[in-house]
PDB file of C-alpha atoms in Angstrom:
ATOM      1  CA  ARG A   1       2.031  37.355 -17.650  1.00 46.00           C
ATOM      2  CA  THR A   2       2.102  40.953 -18.149  1.00 51.00           C
ATOM      3  CA  ALA A   3       4.675  43.135 -19.059  1.00 52.00           C
ATOM      4  CA  VAL A   4       4.397  45.501 -15.632  1.00 50.00           C
ATOM      5  CA  SER A   5       6.218  49.155 -15.910  1.00 49.00           C
ATOM      6  CA  LYS A   6       8.922  50.059 -12.716  1.00 56.00           C
ATOM      7  CA  ASP A   7       7.653  52.716 -12.256  1.00 57.00           C
ATOM      8  CA  LEU A   8       3.494  51.753 -11.618  1.00 48.00           C
ATOM      9  CA  PRO A   9       3.624  51.460  -7.386  1.00 55.00           C
ATOM     10  CA  ARG A  10       3.223  48.046  -6.583  1.00 55.00           C
ATOM     11  CA  ALA A  11      -0.500  47.714  -4.895  1.00 52.00           C
ATOM     12  CA  GLU A  12       0.862  46.245  -1.514  1.00 53.00           C
ATOM     13  CA  GLN A  13       3.376  49.619  -0.897  1.00 56.00           C
ATOM     14  CA  SER A  14       0.913  52.203  -2.613  1.00 77.00           C
ATOM     15  CA  GLU A  15      -1.489  53.964   0.713  1.00 90.00           C
ATOM     16  CA  PRO A  16      -4.749  52.406   0.870  1.00 94.00           C
ATOM     17  CA  LEU A  17      -7.542  54.315  -1.507  1.00 95.00           C
ATOM     18  CA  HIS A  18     -11.781  55.875   0.853  1.00 95.00           C
ATOM     19  CA  VAL A  19     -13.833  53.762  -2.409  1.00 96.00           C
ATOM     20  CA  LEU A  20     -17.419  53.413  -2.500  1.00 96.00           C
ATOM     21  CA  LEU A  21     -17.541  51.157  -4.366  1.00 97.00           C
ATOM     22  CA  VAL A  22     -21.660  50.163  -6.316  1.00 97.00           C
ATOM     23  CA  GLU A  23     -23.180  47.174  -7.058  1.00 96.00           C
ATOM     24  CA  ASP A  24     -27.108  45.336  -6.919  1.00 95.00           C
ATOM     25  CA  ASN A  25     -25.782  41.955  -7.831  1.00 97.00           C
ATOM     26  CA  SER A  26     -25.525  41.003  -4.492  1.00 95.00           C
ATOM     27  CA  THR A  27     -21.978  38.092  -4.968  1.00 96.00           C
ATOM     28  CA  ASN A  28     -20.159  40.757  -7.086  1.00 96.00           C
ATOM     29  CA  LEU A  29     -20.854  43.054  -4.414  1.00 96.00           C
ATOM     30  CA  LEU A  30     -19.123  40.694  -1.585  1.00 95.00           C
ATOM     31  CA  VAL A  31     -16.424  39.349  -4.770  1.00 96.00           C
ATOM     32  CA  MET A  32     -15.134  42.907  -4.733  1.00 97.00           C
ATOM     33  CA  ARG A  33     -15.969  44.187  -2.008  1.00 96.00           C
ATOM     34  CA  ARG A  34     -13.532  41.252  -0.447  1.00 96.00           C
ATOM     35  CA  MET A  35     -10.636  41.875  -3.035  1.00 96.00           C
ATOM     36  CA  LEU A  36     -10.284  45.254  -2.158  1.00 96.00           C
ATOM     37  CA  VAL A  37     -10.704  45.415   1.519  1.00 96.00           C
ATOM     38  CA  ASP A  38      -8.792  41.817   1.669  1.00 95.00           C
ATOM     39  CA  ARG A  39      -5.700  41.593  -0.880  1.00 94.00           C
ATOM     40  CA  LEU A  40      -5.363  45.585  -1.427  1.00 94.00           C
ATOM     41  CA  HIS A  41      -6.291  47.255   2.121  1.00 95.00           C
ATOM     42  CA  HIS A  42      -8.395  49.936   0.953  1.00 96.00           C
ATOM     43  CA  ARG A  43     -11.491  51.092   2.978  1.00 95.00           C
ATOM     44  CA  VAL A  44     -15.204  50.150   0.767  1.00 96.00           C
ATOM     45  CA  VAL A  45     -18.068  51.106   1.729  1.00 95.00           C
ATOM     46  CA  THR A  46     -21.193  49.566  -0.340  1.00 95.00           C
ATOM     47  CA  ALA A  47     -23.855  50.950  -1.671  1.00 96.00           C
ATOM     48  CA  SER A  48     -25.962  48.453  -3.695  1.00 95.00           C
ATOM     49  CA  THR A  49     -28.350  51.825  -5.579  1.00 96.00           C
ATOM     50  CA  PHE A  50     -27.965  54.856  -6.621  1.00 95.00           C
ATOM     51  CA  ALA A  51     -30.016  56.365  -4.576  1.00 96.00           C
ATOM     52  CA  GLU A  52     -27.507  54.808  -1.663  1.00 95.00           C
ATOM     53  CA  ALA A  53     -24.588  56.031  -3.801  1.00 95.00           C
ATOM     54  CA  LEU A  54     -25.170  60.020  -4.223  1.00 94.00           C
ATOM     55  CA  THR A  55     -26.385  59.550   0.131  1.00 94.00           C
ATOM     56  CA  ALA A  56     -23.089  58.525   0.348  1.00 93.00           C
ATOM     57  CA  ILE A  57     -21.027  60.735  -1.376  1.00 92.00           C
ATOM     58  CA  GLU A  58     -23.373  63.550  -0.464  1.00 91.00           C
ATOM     59  CA  THR A  59     -22.555  62.254   4.232  1.00 90.00           C
ATOM     60  CA  GLY A  60     -19.005  61.923   3.075  1.00 77.00           C
ATOM     61  CA  GLN A  61     -17.215  65.365   2.748  1.00 74.00           C
ATOM     62  CA  ALA A  62     -15.267  65.432   5.681  1.00 78.00           C
ATOM     63  CA  ASP A  63     -13.774  62.014   3.910  1.00 88.00           C
ATOM     64  CA  PRO A  64     -14.388  62.782  -0.026  1.00 92.00           C
ATOM     65  CA  PHE A  65     -13.354  59.120  -1.579  1.00 94.00           C
ATOM     66  CA  ASP A  66     -10.336  58.421  -4.521  1.00 94.00           C
ATOM     67  CA  LEU A  67     -12.489  55.819  -6.020  1.00 95.00           C
ATOM     68  CA  VAL A  68     -16.095  55.210  -6.954  1.00 95.00           C
ATOM     69  CA  LEU A  69     -16.764  51.608  -9.086  1.00 95.00           C
TER      70      LEU A  69
END
């Protein structure tokens, strides 16, 4: 077990993040997306190429991403 600081918010208590998930392996993409959506309740947009990721960033100006993985 690792020690967790009491100063850090717990994942289930924080606001959902808008995440851009970029992964070219479909299995990894599925696993990561399920973790982010089902367990952490984040809003996730997926891209499988760099070009798709750039397009998602450019078209998401009204609702920018909080995190890109």
